[in-house]
Every structure is written in structure tokens, then in C-alpha cells.
């Protein structure tokens, strides 16, 4: 892990990132987290480059870029009062990409993954950047600022430019980028933008596997045209109010020349309200499980319990309403079937069903044939496996279960 401070950011010429950060009393930081699970230094001779040694394709990393606005006031284009609350969550993209690297390391994935997180506040002030300013990105391209509340794409632009240093096999950015995405697809889905069909299909499939719906949204010349500027290479917002999520993606695309996907988590990244008893308002970590599944593919299937049976240990005094909530939570998360077992300590253990404590699941015989069954304990201790769920509140256990669908709450 490496953190670049203000002098280093200035030396790199990250003018868009510095512009956004200029109104805050807190210095910007550019966080770099690298995980080299495959061969980092393996080389292959390139015949197309005069015989010069270049990184072997298997060693090229996937670079993740996450938006890290630690508080977004909108800058001089100040947000209305109702939209100033919860803006501390505008750094969810940065938190996600760092979390993905940490999980990949914990799982020992044979992948090379780099997370880049430009982080700063977007605040008004005497030194703040202004509408009509022209900023110069790290790659030399200029941006006309028409709205200081379209700041996420500016810091991501410099993050995407920095990603090129790694000669990446692909780049994926995650960001709470646009309210327009929320308007377009509601609060339960994630906006996905990419013209790389292979990446797009693989990401959507990974999301489906873990119960995170990535929804393909359009890109095209009609969105690029609205970003034209008379005084710079590109403007930071479109000429029209329509298609805002696609316009944001079009802006980012201007700074990439590698396989790339943009994931707008503004809709599902933060749960604003919910009528479901197992979902509480707050951050959801949306996108992390989909990305881990994207990297795992089919090679680490034992970590994925989606579409399989799940055996849940429940308190003896569970009510019928609570029982229905538990079953509905499981089914909505995408498992094949839910079985409830009364405590203490899983009746199944008394029946001699073995538990594999390494992965937190059992191999049992249900309905003929051996199948993997995940174990979740709601308020109890699975003593024979040395596994425990902290606390005994039913709702907390359900929340943990839904948040960590494939890894559950016990490993």
C-alpha cells in the first residue's frame, strides 16, 4: 500500500483531482493498494516491439479505480439542503476497490489486482475551483468546469490516467457517480457501462451469481456530443439534462485507451430506506461480491453458495413471523432452498453430519446425492466447528447473511 500526498500529486500533474480538492482545508490523498497473486515479473518477448521485453500477459493487472469523495457539498455549485446529508458516503467506490484487494489477498486469488483511490473533499471556499475554470488532467487533456458538483468524474479522470502506468489488461472503475443512475434504474440495481462485450457479459454473470444486479446502460455518440467545449477538450457535464448517467460514463471514456468498464453504484451502494426487515439503511458494499466473483470465476466454486441449499440454526423461541423473514431473506439472496434447524448447536450435528470448518459449510445428503449446504447460526454457537456468530439478534444475523451471501457470516 502506498499513499501519495499533495506534493506527489502535484508533481504528477493531476490537475482535475487537485481542482476538486482545492476548496478543502484537508489535503487530498491518492491511495494505491497492490495485490500480486500471480507472477508479477514474468516476461515475454514482444516481436511487435523490436524484441523488447514486456510484461507477460498473465502478469498484467486488473486495475480498479474508486471514487473517494469523503464529503461532497457540491463545491461552489452547492447542493440543496436535502442532498447534503449522507454525502460522507460519496467515497464508497474507493472503499469498495480497497476492500476488493483485501478480500482477494485473504482468499489467495491467483490474480494481479491494483486499486487506485483518489480521495478528497469537495467543498466551497475562497480557494475552491469555480464554474468556467479549465483544468488539465494528468494526460494533458483539458476540462471545462461547468458544474463543480460533477466532481467525481474529474478525480476519476486522473485515476484512470494513472492506471495506464500499469499497462493493465483491463480497468474497472466503481463510483457513486450520478443521481441520474438512481432515477434511471431505481435503488436495487447497479449501472454498468462498457463497450467491451466480453467484460460486460462476465461482470453481469458474476453479479447474477451473487445476487447483485448489474444493469447494462447505453453509451454512444449522442452522449459524447453533449460534452463538447469551446475552450477545452471536453466539458464536465452535458448540454442536456437527459441521460446523465450515460453522459458521466462518456466523460470517463474520454480518458481510457484500454479495456474498460464503469460501474455506477449510486443507486444500490447506499440503502436509503427499506421495507424489508433484513435490510437496514446505510452502506451496502454493493459491487464487492460481484467483483470478487468476477475474479474467482469458476476456479474457486467452493466459496460460492448461491443457488445451493442453506441450513440455518435458529433460536428455539423463534416466532412464525421471524421464521418467514429468515426464509424470505435466504430465497431473495438467491439460494436454492432454506432449511431451519432449532438450536442448541444445530440438530444436524447431533445427527452426525460433518462440518467442514475450513470453509464454513457441510457436506450432507439432501434429497439424494451429496450437495454443499451453507451453515448460518442465528444466535447460537456451532461449537464442534469452532464457529460463532457474534450476538444473538435475529435481525443482525439476517443482515450479515444478506451482505455476505456467498461467504455468509461464519468463516
Coordinates of C-alpha atoms in Angstrom, one line a residue:
X1 CA 0.0 0.0 0.0
X2 CA 1.3 3.4 -0.9
X3 CA -0.3 6.8 -0.3
X4 CA 0.6 9.8 -2.4
X5 CA 0.4 13.2 -0.7
X6 CA -0.1 16.7 -2.1
X7 CA 3.5 17.3 -3.4
X8 CA 3.5 14.0 -5.2
X9 CA 0.0 14.6 -6.7
X10 CA 1.2 18.0 -7.9
X11 CA 4.3 16.5 -9.5
X12 CA 2.2 14.0 -11.4
X13 CA 0.1 16.9 -12.8
X14 CA -3.2 15.6 -11.6
X15 CA -4.9 19.0 -12.3
X16 CA -8.5 17.7 -12.2
X17 CA -8.0 15.9 -8.9
X18 CA -6.3 19.0 -7.4
X19 CA -9.0 21.3 -8.7
X20 CA -11.7 19.3 -6.8
X21 CA -9.6 19.2 -3.7
X22 CA -8.7 22.9 -3.7
X23 CA -11.7 24.1 -1.6
X24 CA -11.0 21.9 1.4
X25 CA -8.6 22.5 4.3
X26 CA -7.7 18.8 4.1
X27 CA -5.1 17.7 1.7
X28 CA -6.0 15.2 -1.0
X29 CA -4.5 11.7 -0.9
X30 CA -4.1 9.2 -3.7
X31 CA -4.2 5.7 -2.3
X32 CA -2.6 2.8 -4.1
X33 CA -3.2 -0.8 -3.0
X34 CA -1.5 -3.6 -5.0
X35 CA -2.0 -7.3 -4.8
X36 CA 0.2 -9.5 -6.9
X37 CA -1.2 -13.0 -6.6
X38 CA 0.0 -14.2 -10.0
X39 CA 3.5 -13.9 -11.3
X40 CA 4.4 -10.2 -11.2
X41 CA 7.8 -10.3 -13.0
X42 CA 7.2 -12.9 -15.7
X43 CA 8.3 -11.5 -19.0
X44 CA 7.6 -12.4 -22.7
X45 CA 9.5 -11.1 -25.7
X46 CA 7.3 -8.9 -27.9
X47 CA 8.0 -9.4 -31.7
X48 CA 6.0 -6.3 -32.4
X49 CA 8.1 -4.0 -30.3
X50 CA 11.6 -4.6 -31.6
X51 CA 12.2 -7.6 -29.4
X52 CA 11.9 -5.5 -26.2
X53 CA 10.8 -7.5 -23.1
X54 CA 7.3 -6.5 -21.9
X55 CA 5.1 -7.8 -19.1
X56 CA 3.8 -11.2 -19.8
X57 CA 0.0 -11.1 -20.4
X58 CA -0.7 -13.2 -17.4
X59 CA 1.1 -10.7 -15.2
X60 CA -0.8 -7.6 -16.4
X61 CA -3.0 -6.5 -13.6
X62 CA -6.7 -5.6 -13.5
X63 CA -6.7 -2.0 -12.2
X64 CA -9.7 -0.9 -10.1
X65 CA -10.3 2.9 -9.7
X66 CA -12.7 4.1 -7.0
X67 CA -14.2 7.5 -6.4
X68 CA -13.2 8.7 -3.0
X69 CA -15.0 11.9 -2.2
X70 CA -15.0 11.8 1.6
X71 CA -17.6 14.6 1.7
X72 CA -19.4 16.2 -1.2
X73 CA -21.0 19.6 -0.6
X74 CA -21.2 20.2 -4.4
X75 CA -18.5 22.8 -4.1
X76 CA -19.5 26.3 -5.3
X77 CA -22.3 24.7 -7.1
X78 CA -23.7 23.9 -3.7
X79 CA -26.2 21.1 -3.3
X80 CA -29.7 21.8 -1.9
X81 CA -30.1 21.1 1.8
X82 CA -31.9 17.8 1.3
X83 CA -29.0 16.5 -0.7
X84 CA -26.2 17.4 1.7
X85 CA -27.0 14.6 4.1
X86 CA -25.3 11.2 3.6
X87 CA -22.6 12.8 1.4
X88 CA -20.0 11.2 3.6
X89 CA -20.8 8.1 1.6
X90 CA -19.6 9.6 -1.6
X91 CA -16.4 7.6 -1.1
X92 CA -18.0 4.2 -1.4
X93 CA -16.2 3.5 -4.7
X94 CA -12.8 4.0 -3.1
X95 CA -13.8 1.9 -0.1
X96 CA -15.0 -0.9 -2.4
X97 CA -11.9 -1.2 -4.6
X98 CA -9.6 -1.2 -1.5
X99 CA -11.9 -3.9 0.1
X100 CA -11.8 -6.0 -3.1
X101 CA -8.0 -6.0 -2.9
X102 CA -8.1 -7.0 0.7
X103 CA -10.5 -9.8 0.1
X104 CA -8.6 -11.1 -2.9
X105 CA -5.5 -11.2 -0.7
X106 CA -7.4 -13.1 2.0
X107 CA -8.6 -15.7 -0.5
X108 CA -5.2 -16.0 -2.1
X109 CA -6.6 -15.5 -5.6
X110 CA -4.1 -16.1 -8.4
X111 CA -4.7 -12.7 -9.9
X112 CA -2.9 -9.4 -10.0
X113 CA -5.1 -6.6 -8.9
X114 CA -4.3 -2.9 -8.3
X115 CA -6.7 -0.5 -6.5
X116 CA -6.4 3.3 -7.1
X117 CA -8.4 5.6 -4.8
X118 CA -8.1 9.4 -5.3
X119 CA -9.6 10.8 -2.1
X120 CA -10.5 14.3 -1.1
X121 CA -13.4 16.6 -0.1
X122 CA -15.4 18.7 -2.5
X123 CA -16.0 22.0 -0.6
X124 CA -16.7 25.6 -1.3
X125 CA -14.3 28.3 -0.2
X126 CA -12.0 31.1 -1.2
X127 CA -9.6 28.7 -2.9
X128 CA -12.2 26.4 -4.4
X129 CA -12.3 25.7 -8.1
X130 CA -15.1 27.5 -10.0
X131 CA -17.5 27.1 -12.8
X132 CA -15.7 28.3 -16.0
X133 CA -12.3 27.1 -14.7
X134 CA -10.3 24.9 -17.1
X135 CA -8.4 22.0 -15.5
X136 CA -5.6 20.0 -17.1
X137 CA -5.7 16.3 -16.4
X138 CA -2.6 14.1 -15.9
X139 CA -2.5 13.1 -19.5
X140 CA -2.6 16.7 -20.7
X141 CA -6.2 16.9 -21.8
X142 CA -8.2 19.9 -20.6
X143 CA -11.6 20.0 -19.0
X144 CA -14.0 23.0 -18.8
X145 CA -15.8 23.0 -15.4
X146 CA -19.4 23.8 -15.9
X147 CA -20.6 22.4 -12.6
X148 CA -18.5 21.8 -9.5
X149 CA -20.9 19.2 -8.3
X150 CA -19.9 16.9 -11.2
X151 CA -16.6 16.3 -9.4
X152 CA -16.4 12.5 -9.1
X153 CA -15.7 12.2 -12.8
X154 CA -12.9 14.7 -12.5
X155 CA -10.9 12.8 -9.8
X156 CA -11.6 9.5 -11.7
X157 CA -10.2 11.0 -14.9
X158 CA -6.8 11.4 -13.2
X159 CA -7.2 8.0 -11.6
X160 CA -7.8 6.4 -15.0
X161 CA -4.8 8.3 -16.4
X162 CA -2.6 6.9 -13.6
X163 CA -3.9 3.4 -14.2
X164 CA -2.2 3.4 -17.6
X165 CA 1.2 3.2 -15.8
X166 CA 0.4 -0.4 -15.1
X167 CA -0.1 -1.4 -18.7
X168 CA -3.3 -3.0 -17.5
X169 CA -5.2 -5.9 -19.0
X170 CA -8.4 -4.1 -18.1
X171 CA -9.6 -1.3 -15.9
X172 CA -12.8 -1.1 -13.9
X173 CA -14.0 1.9 -12.0
X174 CA -16.6 2.0 -9.3
X175 CA -18.2 5.2 -8.2
X176 CA -21.3 6.8 -6.7
X177 CA -21.2 8.9 -9.8
X178 CA -24.7 10.1 -10.7
X179 CA -28.1 10.7 -9.2
X180 CA -29.3 10.1 -12.8
X181 CA -28.4 6.4 -12.5
X182 CA -30.7 6.2 -9.4
X183 CA -33.5 7.9 -11.4
X184 CA -33.0 5.5 -14.3
X185 CA -32.9 2.1 -12.6
X186 CA -34.1 2.6 -9.1
X187 CA -32.4 1.7 -5.8
X188 CA -31.8 -2.1 -6.2
X189 CA -29.6 -2.3 -9.3
X190 CA -26.1 -1.1 -10.4
X191 CA -25.4 0.7 -13.6
X192 CA -22.9 -0.9 -15.9
X193 CA -21.3 0.8 -18.9
X194 CA -18.8 -0.8 -21.2
X195 CA -18.3 -1.3 -24.9
X196 CA -16.2 -4.4 -24.2
X197 CA -18.8 -7.2 -24.7
X198 CA -16.6 -9.9 -23.1
X199 CA -16.1 -7.8 -19.9
X200 CA -19.7 -6.7 -19.8
X201 CA -21.1 -10.3 -20.0
X202 CA -18.7 -11.6 -17.5
X203 CA -19.5 -8.8 -15.0
X204 CA -23.2 -9.3 -15.4
X205 CA -22.9 -13.0 -14.9
X206 CA -20.8 -12.5 -11.8
X207 CA -23.4 -10.2 -10.4
X208 CA -26.2 -12.6 -11.1
X209 CA -24.2 -15.4 -9.3
X210 CA -24.1 -13.4 -6.1
X211 CA -27.4 -11.6 -6.2
X212 CA -26.1 -8.2 -7.3
X213 CA -27.9 -7.0 -10.5
X214 CA -25.6 -5.1 -12.9
X215 CA -27.8 -3.4 -15.4
X216 CA -26.2 -2.6 -18.8
X217 CA -26.9 1.1 -19.7
X218 CA -26.2 2.7 -23.1
X219 CA -23.2 4.5 -24.4
X220 CA -22.9 6.3 -27.8
X221 CA -22.0 9.4 -29.8
X222 CA -25.2 11.2 -28.7
X223 CA -23.8 11.3 -25.1
X224 CA -20.3 12.3 -26.3
X225 CA -21.5 15.1 -28.4
X226 CA -23.1 16.9 -25.4
X227 CA -19.7 17.2 -23.7
X228 CA -18.1 19.5 -26.4
X229 CA -16.5 22.7 -25.1
X230 CA -15.4 25.9 -26.9
X231 CA -12.5 26.5 -24.5
X232 CA -11.2 23.0 -23.6
X233 CA -11.0 19.4 -24.9
X234 CA -14.2 18.4 -23.0
X235 CA -16.7 19.8 -20.6
X236 CA -17.5 18.0 -17.3
X237 CA -21.3 18.0 -17.8
X238 CA -23.5 17.6 -20.9
X239 CA -25.5 20.3 -22.6
X240 CA -28.8 18.5 -21.8
X241 CA -30.2 17.3 -18.5
X242 CA -31.2 13.9 -20.0
X243 CA -29.2 10.7 -19.9
X244 CA -27.0 12.0 -17.1
X245 CA -25.6 8.5 -16.1
X246 CA -24.5 7.8 -19.7
X247 CA -23.0 11.3 -20.1
X248 CA -20.9 10.7 -17.0
X249 CA -19.7 7.4 -18.5
X250 CA -19.0 9.1 -21.8
X251 CA -16.8 11.7 -19.9
X252 CA -14.8 8.9 -18.3
X253 CA -14.4 7.0 -21.6
X254 CA -12.5 10.1 -22.9
X255 CA -9.6 9.2 -20.6
X256 CA -9.3 5.5 -21.4
X257 CA -7.5 3.6 -24.2
X258 CA -7.7 0.1 -22.6
X259 CA -10.5 -2.4 -22.0
X260 CA -12.7 -0.6 -19.5
X261 CA -15.9 -0.8 -17.6
X262 CA -17.6 1.8 -15.5
X263 CA -19.9 0.7 -12.6
X264 CA -22.1 3.4 -11.2
X265 CA -23.1 2.3 -7.6
X266 CA -25.0 5.5 -6.8
X267 CA -28.3 3.5 -6.8
X268 CA -27.6 0.4 -4.7
X269 CA -24.4 1.4 -2.9
X270 CA -26.4 3.1 -0.1
X271 CA -29.7 1.9 1.3
X272 CA -31.8 4.9 1.8
X273 CA -34.9 3.2 3.1
X274 CA -36.3 -0.4 3.0
X275 CA -39.5 -2.2 3.8
X276 CA -37.6 -5.4 4.1
X277 CA -36.7 -6.4 7.7
X278 CA -33.3 -7.7 6.9
X279 CA -32.1 -4.5 5.2
X280 CA -31.2 -1.6 7.3
X281 CA -30.4 1.9 6.0
X282 CA -26.7 2.5 5.4
X283 CA -24.0 1.3 3.1
X284 CA -24.5 -2.0 1.3
X285 CA -21.0 -2.8 0.0
X286 CA -22.7 -3.3 -3.4
X287 CA -20.2 -4.3 -6.1
X288 CA -17.7 -6.0 -3.9
X289 CA -19.1 -9.5 -4.1
X290 CA -19.7 -9.2 -7.8
X291 CA -16.1 -8.2 -8.4
X292 CA -14.7 -11.0 -6.3
X293 CA -16.9 -13.5 -8.2
X294 CA -15.6 -11.8 -11.4
X295 CA -12.0 -12.6 -10.4
X296 CA -12.8 -16.0 -8.9
X297 CA -14.7 -17.2 -12.0
X298 CA -15.3 -21.0 -11.7
X299 CA -11.9 -21.8 -10.1
X300 CA -13.0 -21.3 -6.5
X301 CA -16.5 -22.6 -6.6
X302 CA -16.5 -23.8 -3.0
X303 CA -16.7 -20.1 -1.9
X304 CA -20.0 -19.6 -3.7
X305 CA -23.1 -20.8 -2.0
X306 CA -25.6 -19.1 -4.4
X307 CA -28.1 -21.5 -6.0
X308 CA -27.5 -24.1 -3.2
X309 CA -29.2 -25.2 -0.1
X310 CA -28.7 -23.4 3.1
X311 CA -29.1 -24.8 6.6
X312 CA -29.9 -22.1 9.3
X313 CA -29.7 -22.7 13.0
X314 CA -32.4 -20.7 14.7
X315 CA -33.3 -19.9 18.3
X316 CA -35.8 -22.3 19.9
X317 CA -38.2 -19.5 20.6
X318 CA -38.3 -18.2 17.0
X319 CA -41.7 -16.9 16.0
X320 CA -43.6 -17.7 12.8
X321 CA -43.1 -14.2 11.6
X322 CA -39.3 -14.4 12.2
X323 CA -39.2 -17.8 10.6
X324 CA -40.8 -16.4 7.4
X325 CA -38.4 -13.4 7.4
X326 CA -35.4 -15.8 7.6
X327 CA -36.7 -18.0 4.8
X328 CA -37.6 -15.0 2.6
X329 CA -34.1 -13.4 3.2
X330 CA -32.5 -16.6 2.0
X331 CA -34.6 -17.0 -1.1
X332 CA -34.2 -13.4 -2.1
X333 CA -30.5 -13.7 -1.8
X334 CA -30.6 -16.4 -4.4
X335 CA -30.1 -19.7 -2.6
X336 CA -31.9 -22.8 -3.8
X337 CA -33.6 -23.8 -0.6
X338 CA -33.6 -22.8 3.1
X339 CA -33.8 -25.4 5.9
X340 CA -34.3 -24.2 9.5
X341 CA -32.9 -26.2 12.4
X342 CA -33.7 -25.5 16.0
X343 CA -30.9 -24.8 18.5
X344 CA -29.0 -25.7 20.5
X345 CA -25.9 -26.1 18.4
X346 CA -27.5 -27.4 15.2
X347 CA -29.6 -30.6 15.5
X348 CA -27.8 -31.7 12.4
X349 CA -24.5 -32.1 14.4
X350 CA -26.3 -34.5 16.8
X351 CA -27.3 -36.5 13.7
X352 CA -23.7 -36.9 12.8
X353 CA -23.5 -34.6 9.8
X354 CA -19.9 -33.5 9.4
X355 CA -19.0 -29.8 9.2
X356 CA -16.0 -28.6 7.1
X357 CA -14.8 -25.7 9.4
X358 CA -12.3 -24.5 6.8
X359 CA -15.0 -23.2 4.5
X360 CA -17.9 -23.0 6.9
X361 CA -20.2 -25.4 5.1
X362 CA -21.3 -29.0 5.4
X363 CA -21.5 -31.8 3.0
X364 CA -24.8 -33.5 3.5
X365 CA -27.2 -35.8 1.7
X366 CA -30.5 -34.0 1.0
X367 CA -33.0 -35.5 -1.4
X368 CA -30.5 -37.9 -2.9
X369 CA -27.0 -37.1 -3.8
X370 CA -24.3 -35.1 -2.0
X371 CA -24.6 -31.4 -2.1
X372 CA -22.9 -28.4 -0.4
X373 CA -25.0 -26.7 2.3
X374 CA -24.0 -23.4 3.9
X375 CA -24.4 -23.0 7.6
X376 CA -25.6 -19.9 9.4
X377 CA -26.2 -19.8 13.1
X378 CA -28.8 -17.2 14.2
X379 CA -27.9 -16.5 17.8
X380 CA -26.1 -19.8 18.6
X381 CA -22.6 -21.3 18.7
X382 CA -21.6 -24.1 16.3
X383 CA -19.1 -25.5 18.9
X384 CA -17.9 -28.6 17.1
X385 CA -16.7 -26.5 14.2
X386 CA -15.4 -23.6 16.3
X387 CA -17.6 -21.1 14.5
X388 CA -19.6 -18.4 16.1
X389 CA -21.9 -15.6 15.0
X390 CA -21.5 -12.6 17.2
X391 CA -24.5 -11.5 19.2
X392 CA -27.9 -13.2 19.2
X393 CA -30.2 -10.7 17.5
X394 CA -32.1 -12.2 14.7
X395 CA -32.2 -9.1 12.5
X396 CA -28.4 -8.6 12.8
X397 CA -27.8 -12.2 11.7
X398 CA -30.1 -11.7 8.7
X399 CA -28.3 -8.5 7.7
X400 CA -24.9 -10.3 7.9
X401 CA -26.3 -13.2 5.9
X402 CA -27.6 -11.0 3.1
X403 CA -24.5 -8.8 3.0
X404 CA -22.2 -11.8 2.7
X405 CA -24.2 -14.1 0.7
X406 CA -21.5 -16.4 -0.6
X407 CA -19.2 -16.2 2.3
X408 CA -22.1 -15.9 4.8
X409 CA -21.3 -14.8 8.4
X410 CA -19.3 -17.6 9.9
X411 CA -15.9 -18.0 8.2

